[in-house]
Coordinates of C-alpha atoms and ligand atoms in Angstrom, one line a residue:
M1 CA 0.0 -0.1 0.2
S2 CA 1.3 3.1 -0.8
N3 CA 2.2 5.9 2.1
L4 CA 1.6 9.1 -0.1
P5 CA -0.7 10.0 1.9
M6 CA 1.1 10.3 5.3
E7 CA 3.8 11.5 3.6
V8 CA 1.7 14.7 2.2
V9 CA 0.4 15.3 5.7
E10 CA 3.7 14.7 7.2
M11 CA 5.3 17.5 4.9
L12 CA 1.9 19.6 5.7
G13 CA 2.9 19.7 9.3
Q14 CA 6.5 20.2 8.8
T15 CA 5.4 23.7 6.4
I16 CA 2.8 24.4 9.0
A17 CA 5.5 24.1 11.5
K18 CA 8.0 26.3 9.8
V19 CA 5.1 28.5 8.5
V20 CA 3.9 29.5 12.2
P21 CA 6.5 31.1 13.9
V22 CA 8.1 33.0 11.1
T23 CA 4.3 34.5 10.1
I24 CA 4.3 35.8 14.3
A25 CA 7.5 37.5 14.1
L26 CA 6.6 38.9 11.2
A27 CA 3.2 39.7 12.5
L28 CA 4.6 41.0 15.6
I29 CA 7.7 43.4 13.1
F30 CA 5.0 44.8 10.6
S31 CA 2.2 45.5 13.3
V32 CA 4.9 47.5 15.2
L33 CA 6.1 49.5 11.8
T34 CA 2.6 50.2 10.3
H35 CA 1.7 51.6 13.8
F36 CA 4.8 54.6 13.2
W37 CA 5.4 54.7 9.4
A38 CA 2.1 53.5 7.9
C39 CA 1.9 54.2 4.0
N40 CA -1.9 54.4 4.1
P41 CA -3.3 55.5 7.9
G42 CA -6.2 53.7 8.1
A43 CA -7.1 49.7 10.0
P44 CA -4.5 47.6 10.7
W45 CA -4.1 44.9 9.0
W46 CA -5.4 42.4 11.1
R47 CA -8.9 44.0 10.3
K48 CA -8.8 43.6 6.4
R49 CA -11.8 42.3 4.7
E50 CA -10.1 39.5 3.2
L51 CA -8.0 38.4 6.1
V52 CA -9.2 34.6 5.6
T53 CA -8.4 34.7 1.7
D54 CA -4.7 35.7 2.6
I55 CA -4.0 33.5 5.7
C56 CA -5.1 30.5 3.6
Y57 CA -3.2 31.8 0.6
W58 CA 0.1 32.3 3.7
F59 CA -0.3 28.6 4.1
F60 CA -1.5 26.7 1.1
V61 CA 1.1 28.5 -0.9
P62 CA 4.4 26.7 1.0
L63 CA 3.0 23.5 0.6
F64 CA 2.1 24.0 -2.9
A65 CA 5.5 25.4 -3.7
R66 CA 8.3 22.8 -2.1
V67 CA 5.6 19.7 -3.4
L68 CA 6.3 21.5 -6.9
R69 CA 9.8 22.0 -6.9
I70 CA 10.6 18.7 -5.8
G71 CA 8.3 16.7 -8.3
L72 CA 9.3 19.4 -11.3
L73 CA 13.4 18.6 -10.1
V74 CA 12.8 15.0 -10.0
L75 CA 10.8 15.5 -13.5
G76 CA 13.7 17.7 -14.7
A77 CA 16.2 15.4 -13.8
G78 CA 14.7 12.5 -15.3
V79 CA 14.1 14.5 -18.8
V80 CA 17.0 16.2 -19.1
F81 CA 19.9 14.3 -17.5
D82 CA 18.5 10.8 -17.4
I83 CA 18.6 10.5 -13.9
H84 CA 15.9 8.2 -12.2
D85 CA 17.9 6.1 -9.7
A86 CA 16.8 7.7 -6.2
D87 CA 20.3 7.6 -4.8
E88 CA 21.3 9.0 -8.1
L89 CA 19.1 11.8 -7.8
I90 CA 19.8 12.8 -4.4
A91 CA 24.0 13.0 -5.1
F92 CA 23.0 14.8 -8.1
Y93 CA 21.0 17.8 -6.0
D94 CA 22.6 17.8 -2.5
N95 CA 25.6 20.1 -3.4
G96 CA 24.7 21.4 -7.1
H97 CA 26.8 20.1 -9.8
G98 CA 28.8 21.5 -12.6
P99 CA 30.7 24.5 -12.5
L100 CA 28.1 26.9 -10.9
S101 CA 28.8 24.4 -7.7
T102 CA 32.5 25.1 -7.6
L103 CA 31.7 29.0 -6.4
P104 CA 31.3 29.9 -3.5
L105 CA 28.2 29.9 -1.7
W106 CA 27.6 33.3 -1.2
L107 CA 28.4 33.8 -4.7
Q108 CA 26.1 31.3 -5.8
A109 CA 23.6 32.8 -3.5
V110 CA 24.0 36.6 -4.9
L111 CA 24.2 34.7 -8.6
F112 CA 20.9 32.6 -7.6
L113 CA 19.5 36.0 -6.3
V114 CA 20.1 37.8 -9.1
L115 CA 19.5 35.6 -12.4
A116 CA 16.2 34.8 -10.7
D117 CA 15.0 38.1 -10.0
L118 CA 15.6 38.9 -14.1
M119 CA 13.7 36.1 -15.2
M120 CA 11.1 37.3 -12.8
Y121 CA 11.0 40.8 -14.0
W122 CA 10.4 39.2 -17.7
L123 CA 7.9 36.5 -16.4
H124 CA 6.0 39.2 -14.6
R125 CA 6.1 41.5 -17.2
M126 CA 4.4 39.0 -19.8
F127 CA 1.8 37.8 -16.6
H128 CA 0.8 42.0 -17.1
G129 CA -0.4 41.5 -20.9
G130 CA -3.1 38.9 -22.8
E131 CA -4.0 35.4 -21.6
F132 CA -1.7 35.6 -18.7
W133 CA -3.2 38.6 -16.8
K134 CA -6.5 36.8 -15.5
Y135 CA -3.7 34.7 -13.3
H136 CA -1.9 37.2 -12.1
A137 CA -4.7 39.6 -11.4
V138 CA -5.4 37.5 -8.4
H139 CA -2.5 38.9 -6.9
H140 CA -3.4 42.4 -8.0
S141 CA -6.7 42.0 -6.2
S142 CA -5.9 43.0 -2.3
E143 CA -7.4 46.3 -2.3
E144 CA -6.1 46.9 1.7
L145 CA -2.4 45.6 0.7
D146 CA -0.2 44.6 3.5
W147 CA 2.6 42.3 4.1
I148 CA -0.1 39.1 4.5
S149 CA -1.5 40.0 0.9
A150 CA 2.4 38.7 0.1
A151 CA 1.5 35.2 -0.9
R152 CA -1.8 35.8 -3.0
F153 CA -0.8 34.0 -5.8
H154 CA -2.4 31.7 -8.5
P155 CA -0.2 28.7 -8.7
V156 CA -0.1 29.3 -12.3
N157 CA 1.4 32.4 -11.7
L158 CA 3.3 30.7 -9.4
I159 CA 5.1 27.7 -11.4
L160 CA 5.6 29.9 -14.2
G161 CA 7.4 32.4 -11.8
T162 CA 9.3 31.6 -8.2
I163 CA 8.9 27.9 -8.3
G164 CA 10.1 27.6 -12.0
V165 CA 12.4 29.9 -11.8
D166 CA 14.0 28.1 -8.8
V167 CA 14.0 24.9 -10.6
I168 CA 15.8 26.7 -14.0
L169 CA 18.9 27.7 -11.5
L170 CA 18.7 24.1 -9.3
M171 CA 18.9 22.5 -12.2
A172 CA 21.7 24.6 -14.0
G173 CA 23.7 23.7 -11.1
I174 CA 23.3 26.0 -8.4
S175 CA 23.6 24.6 -4.8
P176 CA 20.0 24.0 -3.1
N177 CA 22.3 25.0 0.4
V178 CA 21.6 28.5 -1.2
M179 CA 18.1 28.2 -0.1
L180 CA 19.6 28.6 3.7
W181 CA 20.0 32.4 2.8
V182 CA 17.7 33.0 0.1
G183 CA 14.7 32.2 1.2
P184 CA 14.5 33.4 4.6
F185 CA 15.5 36.8 2.4
N186 CA 12.5 36.1 0.1
I187 CA 9.8 35.3 2.6
F188 CA 11.4 38.6 4.8
H189 CA 11.5 40.6 1.8
S190 CA 8.6 39.7 0.1
A191 CA 6.3 40.7 3.2
F192 CA 8.4 43.9 3.4
V193 CA 7.4 45.2 -0.2
H194 CA 4.1 44.3 1.2
A195 CA 4.2 45.7 3.8
N196 CA 1.7 49.2 4.6
L197 CA 5.1 51.1 5.3
N198 CA 6.0 54.7 3.6
W199 CA 9.6 53.6 3.5
D200 CA 11.7 53.6 0.1
L201 CA 14.8 53.6 1.8
G202 CA 16.1 57.1 0.5
L203 CA 19.3 56.2 -1.5
F204 CA 19.1 53.0 -1.8
R205 CA 15.7 53.5 -3.5
S206 CA 17.0 52.1 -6.7
V207 CA 19.0 49.4 -5.1
I208 CA 16.4 47.7 -3.4
A209 CA 12.9 47.0 -3.8
T210 CA 11.0 49.0 -1.0
P211 CA 7.5 48.9 0.4
V212 CA 6.7 52.8 -1.8
F213 CA 8.1 51.3 -5.1
H214 CA 6.2 48.1 -5.4
R215 CA 2.7 49.6 -3.9
W216 CA 3.2 51.9 -6.8
H217 CA 3.0 48.8 -8.9
H218 CA -0.1 47.7 -7.5
T219 CA -1.8 50.9 -8.4
A220 CA -4.4 51.2 -11.5
L221 CA -3.4 51.7 -14.8
E222 CA -4.5 55.1 -14.7
E223 CA -1.9 56.4 -12.3
G224 CA 0.7 55.2 -14.7
G225 CA 0.6 51.3 -13.9
N226 CA 2.7 48.4 -15.2
T227 CA 5.7 49.7 -13.7
N228 CA 8.3 48.5 -11.1
F229 CA 8.2 45.0 -11.8
A230 CA 11.6 43.8 -10.4
G231 CA 11.3 41.7 -7.3
T232 CA 14.2 43.0 -5.6
F233 CA 16.4 44.9 -7.6
P234 CA 14.4 47.8 -9.3
V235 CA 17.9 47.9 -11.8
W236 CA 15.8 46.0 -13.8
D237 CA 12.8 48.7 -14.0
I238 CA 15.8 51.7 -14.6
L239 CA 17.4 49.4 -17.6
F240 CA 14.1 48.4 -19.0
G241 CA 12.6 51.8 -18.9
T242 CA 9.6 50.5 -16.6
Y243 CA 10.9 52.1 -13.5
R244 CA 8.5 54.9 -11.2
M245 CA 8.3 56.7 -7.9
P246 CA 6.8 60.2 -8.4
Q247 CA 8.7 62.6 -5.7
S248 CA 6.5 64.3 -2.7
R249 CA 3.7 61.8 -3.2
L250 CA 2.4 58.5 -2.0
P251 CA 0.8 55.6 -3.4
D252 CA -2.7 54.8 -2.6
N253 CA -5.3 53.0 -4.0
Y254 CA -4.4 49.4 -5.3
G255 CA -6.4 46.8 -6.8
I256 CA -7.7 45.9 -10.3
D257 CA -10.2 47.6 -12.8
D258 CA -13.2 44.8 -12.6
Q259 CA -12.8 44.5 -8.6
S260 CA -16.4 44.2 -7.8
A261 CA -17.0 41.3 -10.3
F262 CA -13.6 39.9 -8.9
P263 CA -14.4 36.4 -6.0
T264 CA -13.0 37.8 -2.6
E265 CA -12.1 34.3 -1.5
I266 CA -9.8 31.8 -1.9
A267 CA -11.9 28.7 -4.2
G268 CA -13.5 31.3 -6.3
Q269 CA -10.2 33.3 -6.7
L270 CA -8.5 29.8 -7.9
A271 CA -11.2 29.3 -10.1
Y272 CA -11.6 32.9 -11.4
P273 CA -9.1 32.6 -14.6
F274 CA -10.6 29.2 -15.6
R275 CA -14.0 30.7 -15.7
K276 CA -12.9 33.7 -17.7
Ligands
LIG301 ZN1 2.5 42.5 -11.0
LIG302 ZN1 2.4 42.5 -5.4

């Protein structure tokens, strides 16, 4: 008898055990910071109308990402490198492989961050157009944008985004050990850029994505939308002509054009693109 259901339950347990303490820490940090430096003063994050929706994504997304990442890495090794044996597979991915894996781990981590961010910049632009928008609209459907909104992504957006990019870079040979630094940084930074904070980090505003930078991305098209696509390094927006940081003004009003027709709960949002 297969013990797959037990493995899934175990993985679910492990993921929740990791996510809960991180969530409590982030909740404390951003409750304090947004109390003093709110970009859009008003109700605190825990009084958001769609809080339950965001909490569901907050737990569903790490679990989904983990299962999918492992599945795609196994599939990729089989299809591209003809590796099918479990021990061979572990040895293949354990410390990376090929020339990239010989670089110092810190350099692999930097490479991972920069290359992943460049790929995600273009994927993000792709998701803002044509047939892809309906999947990405889920992420933009947060009207009350705050740190807890950071995980609100449709699975299709995740596969052709973070998960796909992680898999490509790990298959290219970068050691999965970089995730020890990259993983926590990405979690904290994505919560940070979605937090209701008026921070643009002054001189560093064009070095690293800030709450003000990403909140402009979440404003409507009439505001000058379709800008600030970079997840981590605004340099991509500067290079490719999509950078927008209006001076002496802060972003407000987030959401999408057909907001009133958009489902507010997770099941409806996950089904939304397929109903279009
Ligand atoms: Zn977007
Ligand atoms: Zn966002």
